[in-house]
Amino acid sequence: MPESSARNSASTPRRGGDQEAPAVAKLANGDFVIVWKNFGQSGNSGGMYFQRYNAGGTKLGEETRVNSNATSVQHAPAMAALENGGFVVVWTSPNDGAGSGVYMRRYDADGAPLDNAKRCNTFTTGNQAMPSVSGLSNGGYIVAWRSSGQDGSGTGIYGQRFDSQGTKLGAEFRLNNVTALDQTHPRVAGLGNGGFVGAWNSDNEDQDLYGIFARRYNSGGGAAGLAFRANSETDNNQFGAAVTALSNGRFIIAWHSLSQDGSGWGVYAQRFKADSSPAGESSGLIYRRPGIS
């Protein structure tokens, strides 16, 4: 049964199997929601479940399954709070007719579904996976994912905007302007000025293994310039971008970098102004293991 025809179902909590890949979002009323992948709870392949909590950490209602298709593997959940007080969950599902696709479902602040699950990606050849989602200040949201073969070389990063009713705004679009090799692991964040920024890993674009690249968009969904490199240190791998909004349209991107701190992986970050120019030093170390000066 396609995900778009699915209906929500609640499930009595069940122990056993693995629970993994959690994501959390704070709602407008101060409550919060955690979503995760649960193996074996909804069929042999598992599915996506969420649990609501109040600000004091008390459970609100029962844990609830997001996907109703329980005959195949559902994985990689992500979620975001929305301006209307509710939230949206996105995940990867092998139900778009050709490999895997990215699906979403919206809920109100009480955890009641606002619609059935819907496919985010329009292009269905190959695999679309690794979704990320962020609410926007206009009440809508942006979903980004990795798509295989769509940009002509390896994997690329694509996105789709939605309005407050979950309706697509325009066509899906490619975030990466350099298409050679692989761009993967996207992350998106809505900005205070109504726009958003996407960040991802790009293979050899900085001329030495993976680097972190990003692109900013205005409130109408138009790109504000080309993609830019977030990391100033380019030796070895910079991988695993995370991005969040700051005030006044600013944002910060963090990642882990191999051998830059002198031993294994370290975590670095860079702040950016509202025009995407770096704010302060080009790369700032935000964590060292104890004993490394």
mmCIF file of C-alpha atoms in Angstrom:
data_model
loop_
_atom_site.group_PDB
_atom_site.id
_atom_site.type_symbol
_atom_site.label_atom_id
_atom_site.label_comp_id
_atom_site.label_asym_id
_atom_site.label_seq_id
_atom_site.Cartn_x
_atom_site.Cartn_y
_atom_site.Cartn_z
ATOM 1 C CA MET A 1 0.000 0.000 0.000
ATOM 2 C CA PRO A 2 1.554 3.377 -0.935
ATOM 3 C CA GLU A 3 2.436 5.715 1.925
ATOM 4 C CA SER A 4 0.159 8.416 0.525
ATOM 5 C CA SER A 5 -2.853 6.253 1.315
ATOM 6 C CA ALA A 6 -1.688 5.396 4.804
ATOM 7 C CA ARG A 7 -3.434 6.319 8.016
ATOM 8 C CA ASN A 8 -1.848 6.900 11.390
ATOM 9 C CA SER A 9 -1.906 4.205 14.040
ATOM 10 C CA ALA A 10 -1.013 4.319 17.710
ATOM 11 C CA SER A 11 0.800 1.423 19.280
ATOM 12 C CA THR A 12 1.162 0.108 22.787
ATOM 13 C CA PRO A 13 4.837 0.533 23.754
ATOM 14 C CA ARG A 14 6.771 -2.625 23.024
ATOM 15 C CA ARG A 15 10.221 -3.623 24.195
ATOM 16 C CA GLY A 16 12.682 -5.734 22.230
ATOM 17 C CA GLY A 17 14.649 -5.060 19.091
ATOM 18 C CA ASP A 18 16.600 -1.847 18.595
ATOM 19 C CA GLN A 19 15.450 1.728 18.978
ATOM 20 C CA GLU A 20 17.765 4.184 17.241
ATOM 21 C CA ALA A 21 18.216 7.402 15.231
ATOM 22 C CA PRO A 22 16.326 9.798 17.556
ATOM 23 C CA ALA A 23 15.414 13.350 16.601
ATOM 24 C CA VAL A 24 13.776 15.965 18.816
ATOM 25 C CA ALA A 25 11.864 19.217 18.312
ATOM 26 C CA LYS A 26 10.569 21.837 20.744
ATOM 27 C CA LEU A 27 7.000 22.924 19.975
ATOM 28 C CA ALA A 28 5.637 26.468 20.153
ATOM 29 C CA ASN A 29 3.798 25.787 23.443
ATOM 30 C CA GLY A 30 6.940 24.506 25.206
ATOM 31 C CA ASP A 31 6.161 20.806 24.780
ATOM 32 C CA PHE A 32 8.641 18.658 22.893
ATOM 33 C CA VAL A 33 8.483 15.588 20.668
ATOM 34 C CA ILE A 34 11.007 12.788 20.107
ATOM 35 C CA VAL A 35 10.877 10.557 17.029
ATOM 36 C CA TRP A 36 12.946 7.409 16.461
ATOM 37 C CA LYS A 37 13.338 4.271 14.383
ATOM 38 C CA ASN A 38 12.057 1.125 16.115
ATOM 39 C CA PHE A 39 13.085 -2.241 14.699
ATOM 40 C CA GLY A 40 10.510 -4.999 14.981
ATOM 41 C CA GLN A 41 7.672 -2.998 16.520
ATOM 42 C CA SER A 42 5.554 -2.579 13.374
ATOM 43 C CA GLY A 43 6.304 -5.653 11.330
ATOM 44 C CA ASN A 44 9.690 -7.243 10.894
ATOM 45 C CA SER A 45 11.190 -4.110 9.360
ATOM 46 C CA GLY A 46 10.141 -1.636 12.030
ATOM 47 C CA GLY A 47 9.010 1.932 11.580
ATOM 48 C CA MET A 48 8.973 5.529 12.821
ATOM 49 C CA TYR A 49 7.487 6.314 16.243
ATOM 50 C CA PHE A 50 7.133 9.525 18.217
ATOM 51 C CA GLN A 51 6.384 10.414 21.835
ATOM 52 C CA ARG A 52 5.212 13.815 23.050
ATOM 53 C CA TYR A 53 6.298 15.336 26.377
ATOM 54 C CA ASN A 54 5.411 18.482 28.277
ATOM 55 C CA ALA A 55 8.073 20.982 29.314
ATOM 56 C CA GLY A 56 8.638 19.070 32.558
ATOM 57 C CA GLY A 57 9.375 15.809 30.752
ATOM 58 C CA THR A 58 6.043 14.085 31.470
ATOM 59 C CA LYS A 59 4.717 11.906 28.664
ATOM 60 C CA LEU A 60 1.694 13.202 26.790
ATOM 61 C CA GLY A 61 -0.354 10.414 25.284
ATOM 62 C CA GLU A 62 1.045 7.176 23.884
ATOM 63 C CA GLU A 63 3.952 6.614 21.548
ATOM 64 C CA THR A 64 2.596 6.728 18.018
ATOM 65 C CA ARG A 65 3.646 5.171 14.749
ATOM 66 C CA VAL A 66 4.076 7.598 11.865
ATOM 67 C CA ASN A 67 4.187 5.188 8.912
ATOM 68 C CA SER A 68 1.438 2.666 8.236
ATOM 69 C CA ASN A 69 3.354 0.676 5.604
ATOM 70 C CA ALA A 70 4.992 -1.980 7.769
ATOM 71 C CA THR A 71 6.126 -4.400 5.063
ATOM 72 C CA SER A 72 9.424 -2.685 4.238
ATOM 73 C CA VAL A 73 12.203 -0.785 5.973
ATOM 74 C CA GLN A 74 11.335 2.762 7.071
ATOM 75 C CA HIS A 75 14.325 4.655 8.426
ATOM 76 C CA ALA A 76 16.268 7.926 8.898
ATOM 77 C CA PRO A 77 13.603 10.014 10.688
ATOM 78 C CA ALA A 78 13.908 13.770 11.094
ATOM 79 C CA MET A 79 11.413 16.289 12.409
ATOM 80 C CA ALA A 80 10.746 19.999 12.825
ATOM 81 C CA ALA A 81 8.389 22.202 14.811
ATOM 82 C CA LEU A 82 6.006 24.399 12.797
ATOM 83 C CA GLU A 83 4.694 27.913 13.359
ATOM 84 C CA ASN A 84 1.123 26.627 13.849
ATOM 85 C CA GLY A 85 2.241 24.783 16.994
ATOM 86 C CA GLY A 86 2.408 21.375 15.376
ATOM 87 C CA PHE A 87 5.264 19.441 13.812
ATOM 88 C CA VAL A 88 6.262 17.486 10.724
ATOM 89 C CA VAL A 89 8.125 14.160 10.515
ATOM 90 C CA VAL A 90 10.117 13.072 7.457
ATOM 91 C CA TRP A 91 11.760 9.723 6.745
ATOM 92 C CA THR A 92 13.074 7.389 4.036
ATOM 93 C CA SER A 93 10.779 4.689 2.656
ATOM 94 C CA PRO A 94 11.178 2.252 -0.279
ATOM 95 C CA ASN A 95 7.693 2.990 -1.579
ATOM 96 C CA ASP A 96 8.057 5.516 -4.401
ATOM 97 C CA GLY A 97 8.181 2.854 -7.119
ATOM 98 C CA ALA A 98 11.916 3.011 -7.867
ATOM 99 C CA GLY A 99 14.295 2.582 -4.947
ATOM 100 C CA SER A 100 13.689 4.653 -1.834
ATOM 101 C CA GLY A 101 11.880 7.963 -1.474
ATOM 102 C CA VAL A 102 11.393 10.667 1.139
ATOM 103 C CA TYR A 103 8.012 10.874 2.893
ATOM 104 C CA MET A 104 6.488 13.316 5.363
ATOM 105 C CA ARG A 105 3.523 13.615 7.698
ATOM 106 C CA ARG A 106 2.189 16.631 9.606
ATOM 107 C CA TYR A 107 0.711 16.655 13.123
ATOM 108 C CA ASP A 108 -0.970 19.241 15.302
ATOM 109 C CA ALA A 109 0.272 20.228 18.774
ATOM 110 C CA ASP A 110 -1.734 17.385 20.338
ATOM 111 C CA GLY A 111 -0.084 14.761 18.122
ATOM 112 C CA ALA A 112 -3.128 14.232 15.877
ATOM 113 C CA PRO A 113 -2.328 13.697 12.178
ATOM 114 C CA LEU A 114 -3.268 16.561 9.868
ATOM 115 C CA ASP A 115 -3.023 14.452 6.716
ATOM 116 C CA ASN A 116 -1.813 11.143 5.349
ATOM 117 C CA ALA A 117 1.830 10.508 4.560
ATOM 118 C CA LYS A 118 3.005 12.203 1.359
ATOM 119 C CA ARG A 119 6.041 11.794 -0.852
ATOM 120 C CA CYS A 120 8.345 14.827 -0.883
ATOM 121 C CA ASN A 121 10.475 13.977 -3.918
ATOM 122 C CA THR A 122 9.156 14.346 -7.455
ATOM 123 C CA PHE A 123 12.103 12.615 -9.142
ATOM 124 C CA THR A 124 11.853 8.916 -8.250
ATOM 125 C CA THR A 125 14.623 7.219 -10.259
ATOM 126 C CA GLY A 126 17.252 5.668 -7.985
ATOM 127 C CA ASN A 127 17.268 6.427 -4.266
ATOM 128 C CA GLN A 128 16.211 9.576 -2.455
ATOM 129 C CA ALA A 129 17.261 9.354 1.188
ATOM 130 C CA MET A 130 18.837 11.087 4.226
ATOM 131 C CA PRO A 131 16.098 13.725 4.682
ATOM 132 C CA SER A 132 16.397 16.879 6.753
ATOM 133 C CA VAL A 133 13.563 19.291 7.558
ATOM 134 C CA SER A 134 13.172 22.725 9.108
ATOM 135 C CA GLY A 135 10.209 24.975 9.799
ATOM 136 C CA LEU A 136 10.066 28.385 8.102
ATOM 137 C CA SER A 137 8.853 31.672 9.547
ATOM 138 C CA ASN A 138 5.924 31.814 7.095
ATOM 139 C CA GLY A 139 4.451 28.675 8.668
ATOM 140 C CA GLY A 140 5.734 26.351 5.966
ATOM 141 C CA TYR A 141 8.823 24.179 5.921
ATOM 142 C CA ILE A 142 11.732 23.024 3.785
ATOM 143 C CA VAL A 143 12.754 19.390 3.222
ATOM 144 C CA ALA A 144 16.134 18.410 1.724
ATOM 145 C CA TRP A 145 17.525 14.997 0.809
ATOM 146 C CA ARG A 146 20.254 13.139 -1.085
ATOM 147 C CA SER A 147 19.295 11.927 -4.579
ATOM 148 C CA SER A 148 21.185 9.304 -6.580
ATOM 149 C CA GLY A 149 22.001 10.087 -10.209
ATOM 150 C CA GLN A 150 19.693 13.083 -10.518
ATOM 151 C CA ASP A 151 22.448 15.685 -11.014
ATOM 152 C CA GLY A 152 24.350 13.503 -13.516
ATOM 153 C CA SER A 153 27.174 12.360 -11.231
ATOM 154 C CA GLY A 154 26.887 10.302 -8.074
ATOM 155 C CA THR A 155 24.539 11.831 -5.535
ATOM 156 C CA GLY A 156 23.271 15.407 -5.253
ATOM 157 C CA ILE A 157 21.300 17.485 -2.757
ATOM 158 C CA TYR A 158 17.703 18.386 -3.576
ATOM 159 C CA GLY A 159 14.990 20.258 -1.724
ATOM 160 C CA GLN A 160 11.299 21.057 -1.778
ATOM 161 C CA ARG A 161 9.461 23.903 -0.036
ATOM 162 C CA PHE A 162 5.985 23.417 1.432
ATOM 163 C CA ASP A 163 3.410 25.896 2.673
ATOM 164 C CA SER A 164 1.634 25.730 6.033
ATOM 165 C CA GLN A 165 -0.907 23.253 4.630
ATOM 166 C CA GLY A 166 1.757 20.832 3.390
ATOM 167 C CA THR A 167 1.306 21.824 -0.257
ATOM 168 C CA LYS A 168 4.389 21.994 -2.473
ATOM 169 C CA LEU A 169 5.645 25.488 -3.311
ATOM 170 C CA GLY A 170 7.213 25.380 -6.748
ATOM 171 C CA ALA A 171 9.266 22.474 -8.045
ATOM 172 C CA GLU A 172 11.977 20.526 -6.259
ATOM 173 C CA PHE A 173 15.402 22.092 -6.779
ATOM 174 C CA ARG A 174 19.084 21.224 -6.577
ATOM 175 C CA LEU A 175 21.126 22.929 -3.836
ATOM 176 C CA ASN A 176 24.628 21.973 -5.003
ATOM 177 C CA ASN A 177 25.911 23.840 -8.054
ATOM 178 C CA VAL A 178 29.032 21.644 -8.372
ATOM 179 C CA THR A 179 27.809 18.199 -9.409
ATOM 180 C CA ALA A 180 31.002 16.128 -9.725
ATOM 181 C CA LEU A 181 31.228 13.044 -7.483
ATOM 182 C CA ASP A 182 28.971 12.894 -4.387
ATOM 183 C CA GLN A 183 27.161 15.507 -2.348
ATOM 184 C CA THR A 184 25.534 13.889 0.670
ATOM 185 C CA HIS A 185 24.165 14.217 4.247
ATOM 186 C CA PRO A 186 22.138 17.451 3.859
ATOM 187 C CA ARG A 187 21.001 19.626 6.745
ATOM 188 C CA VAL A 188 18.652 22.620 6.522
ATOM 189 C CA ALA A 189 17.702 25.446 8.878
ATOM 190 C CA GLY A 190 15.023 28.128 8.535
ATOM 191 C CA LEU A 191 16.334 31.659 9.106
ATOM 192 C CA GLY A 192 14.708 34.526 10.971
ATOM 193 C CA ASN A 193 14.442 36.605 7.806
ATOM 194 C CA GLY A 194 12.137 34.011 6.218
ATOM 195 C CA GLY A 195 14.792 32.282 4.166
ATOM 196 C CA PHE A 196 16.763 29.148 4.881
ATOM 197 C CA VAL A 197 20.226 27.664 4.522
ATOM 198 C CA GLY A 198 21.264 24.169 3.478
ATOM 199 C CA ALA A 199 24.602 22.498 4.243
ATOM 200 C CA TRP A 200 26.086 19.183 3.080
ATOM 201 C CA ASN A 201 29.252 17.153 2.492
ATOM 202 C CA SER A 202 30.842 17.446 -0.949
ATOM 203 C CA ASP A 203 33.431 14.990 -2.231
ATOM 204 C CA ASN A 204 36.704 16.652 -3.362
ATOM 205 C CA GLU A 205 35.099 20.033 -4.051
ATOM 206 C CA ASP A 206 37.696 21.593 -1.723
ATOM 207 C CA GLN A 207 40.393 19.581 -3.563
ATOM 208 C CA ASP A 208 41.088 17.189 -0.677
ATOM 209 C CA LEU A 209 38.488 14.532 0.197
ATOM 210 C CA TYR A 210 35.194 15.750 1.712
ATOM 211 C CA GLY A 211 34.446 19.360 2.638
ATOM 212 C CA ILE A 212 31.428 21.231 3.990
ATOM 213 C CA PHE A 213 29.461 23.377 1.559
ATOM 214 C CA ALA A 214 26.317 25.450 2.027
ATOM 215 C CA ARG A 215 23.867 27.635 0.150
ATOM 216 C CA ARG A 216 21.495 30.310 1.380
ATOM 217 C CA TYR A 217 18.001 31.008 0.047
ATOM 218 C CA ASN A 218 15.694 33.995 0.421
ATOM 219 C CA SER A 219 12.114 33.948 1.708
ATOM 220 C CA GLY A 220 10.749 33.384 -1.786
ATOM 221 C CA GLY A 221 12.861 30.268 -2.273
ATOM 222 C CA GLY A 222 15.402 31.869 -4.607
ATOM 223 C CA ALA A 223 19.104 31.127 -4.165
ATOM 224 C CA ALA A 224 21.102 34.015 -2.689
ATOM 225 C CA GLY A 225 24.282 33.272 -4.607
ATOM 226 C CA LEU A 226 26.162 30.060 -5.307
ATOM 227 C CA ALA A 227 27.142 27.371 -2.809
ATOM 228 C CA PHE A 228 30.124 28.298 -0.628
ATOM 229 C CA ARG A 229 32.665 26.371 1.419
ATOM 230 C CA ALA A 230 32.180 26.549 5.202
ATOM 231 C CA ASN A 231 35.503 24.992 6.268
ATOM 232 C CA SER A 232 38.763 26.926 5.882
ATOM 233 C CA GLU A 233 40.913 23.891 6.765
ATOM 234 C CA THR A 234 40.803 21.594 3.745
ATOM 235 C CA ASP A 235 43.314 18.846 4.587
ATOM 236 C CA ASN A 236 41.736 15.409 4.997
ATOM 237 C CA ASN A 237 37.978 15.074 5.596
ATOM 238 C CA GLN A 238 35.515 17.623 6.939
ATOM 239 C CA PHE A 239 32.250 15.745 7.331
ATOM 240 C CA GLY A 240 28.856 15.627 9.026
ATOM 241 C CA ALA A 241 27.465 19.166 8.786
ATOM 242 C CA ALA A 242 25.007 20.561 11.325
ATOM 243 C CA VAL A 243 23.392 23.977 10.858
ATOM 244 C CA THR A 244 21.158 26.187 12.969
ATOM 245 C CA ALA A 245 19.800 29.720 12.773
ATOM 246 C CA LEU A 246 20.967 32.599 14.937
ATOM 247 C CA SER A 247 19.264 35.989 15.284
ATOM 248 C CA ASN A 248 18.839 38.515 12.463
ATOM 249 C CA GLY A 249 19.281 36.053 9.614
ATOM 250 C CA ARG A 250 22.659 34.804 10.814
ATOM 251 C CA PHE A 251 23.538 31.129 11.151
ATOM 252 C CA ILE A 252 26.233 28.721 12.316
ATOM 253 C CA ILE A 253 27.546 25.533 10.706
ATOM 254 C CA ALA A 254 29.446 22.849 12.635
ATOM 255 C CA TRP A 255 31.188 19.661 11.463
ATOM 256 C CA HIS A 256 33.871 17.164 12.434
ATOM 257 C CA SER A 257 37.340 17.413 10.907
ATOM 258 C CA LEU A 258 39.968 14.682 10.622
ATOM 259 C CA SER A 259 43.411 15.368 12.196
ATOM 260 C CA GLN A 260 42.895 19.125 12.422
ATOM 261 C CA ASP A 261 43.165 19.108 16.234
ATOM 262 C CA GLY A 262 46.232 16.856 16.184
ATOM 263 C CA SER A 263 44.532 13.556 17.039
ATOM 264 C CA GLY A 264 41.675 11.818 15.259
ATOM 265 C CA TRP A 265 38.459 13.777 14.742
ATOM 266 C CA GLY A 266 37.705 17.198 16.227
ATOM 267 C CA VAL A 267 34.582 19.349 16.065
ATOM 268 C CA TYR A 268 34.739 22.763 14.396
ATOM 269 C CA ALA A 269 32.280 25.509 13.605
ATOM 270 C CA GLN A 270 31.939 28.741 11.675
ATOM 271 C CA ARG A 271 29.472 31.584 12.226
ATOM 272 C CA PHE A 272 28.045 33.417 9.224
ATOM 273 C CA LYS A 273 26.409 36.795 8.765
ATOM 274 C CA ALA A 274 23.019 37.195 7.106
ATOM 275 C CA ASP A 275 24.767 37.692 3.740
ATOM 276 C CA SER A 276 26.627 34.343 4.133
ATOM 277 C CA SER A 277 29.995 35.989 4.781
ATOM 278 C CA PRO A 278 32.016 34.512 7.688
ATOM 279 C CA ALA A 279 31.649 36.213 11.073
ATOM 280 C CA GLY A 280 34.920 36.065 12.992
ATOM 281 C CA GLU A 281 37.618 33.496 12.376
ATOM 282 C CA SER A 282 37.176 31.243 9.383
ATOM 283 C CA SER A 283 37.142 28.133 11.557
ATOM 284 C CA GLY A 284 36.698 27.785 15.305
ATOM 285 C CA LEU A 285 37.508 24.684 17.329
ATOM 286 C CA ILE A 286 34.618 24.121 19.735
ATOM 287 C CA TYR A 287 35.725 20.883 21.395
ATOM 288 C CA ARG A 288 38.954 19.146 22.362
ATOM 289 C CA ARG A 289 39.235 15.848 24.141
ATOM 290 C CA PRO A 290 40.572 16.254 27.690
ATOM 291 C CA GLY A 291 44.375 16.164 27.789
ATOM 292 C CA ILE A 292 44.900 17.793 24.363
ATOM 293 C CA SER A 293 45.957 21.420 24.695
#
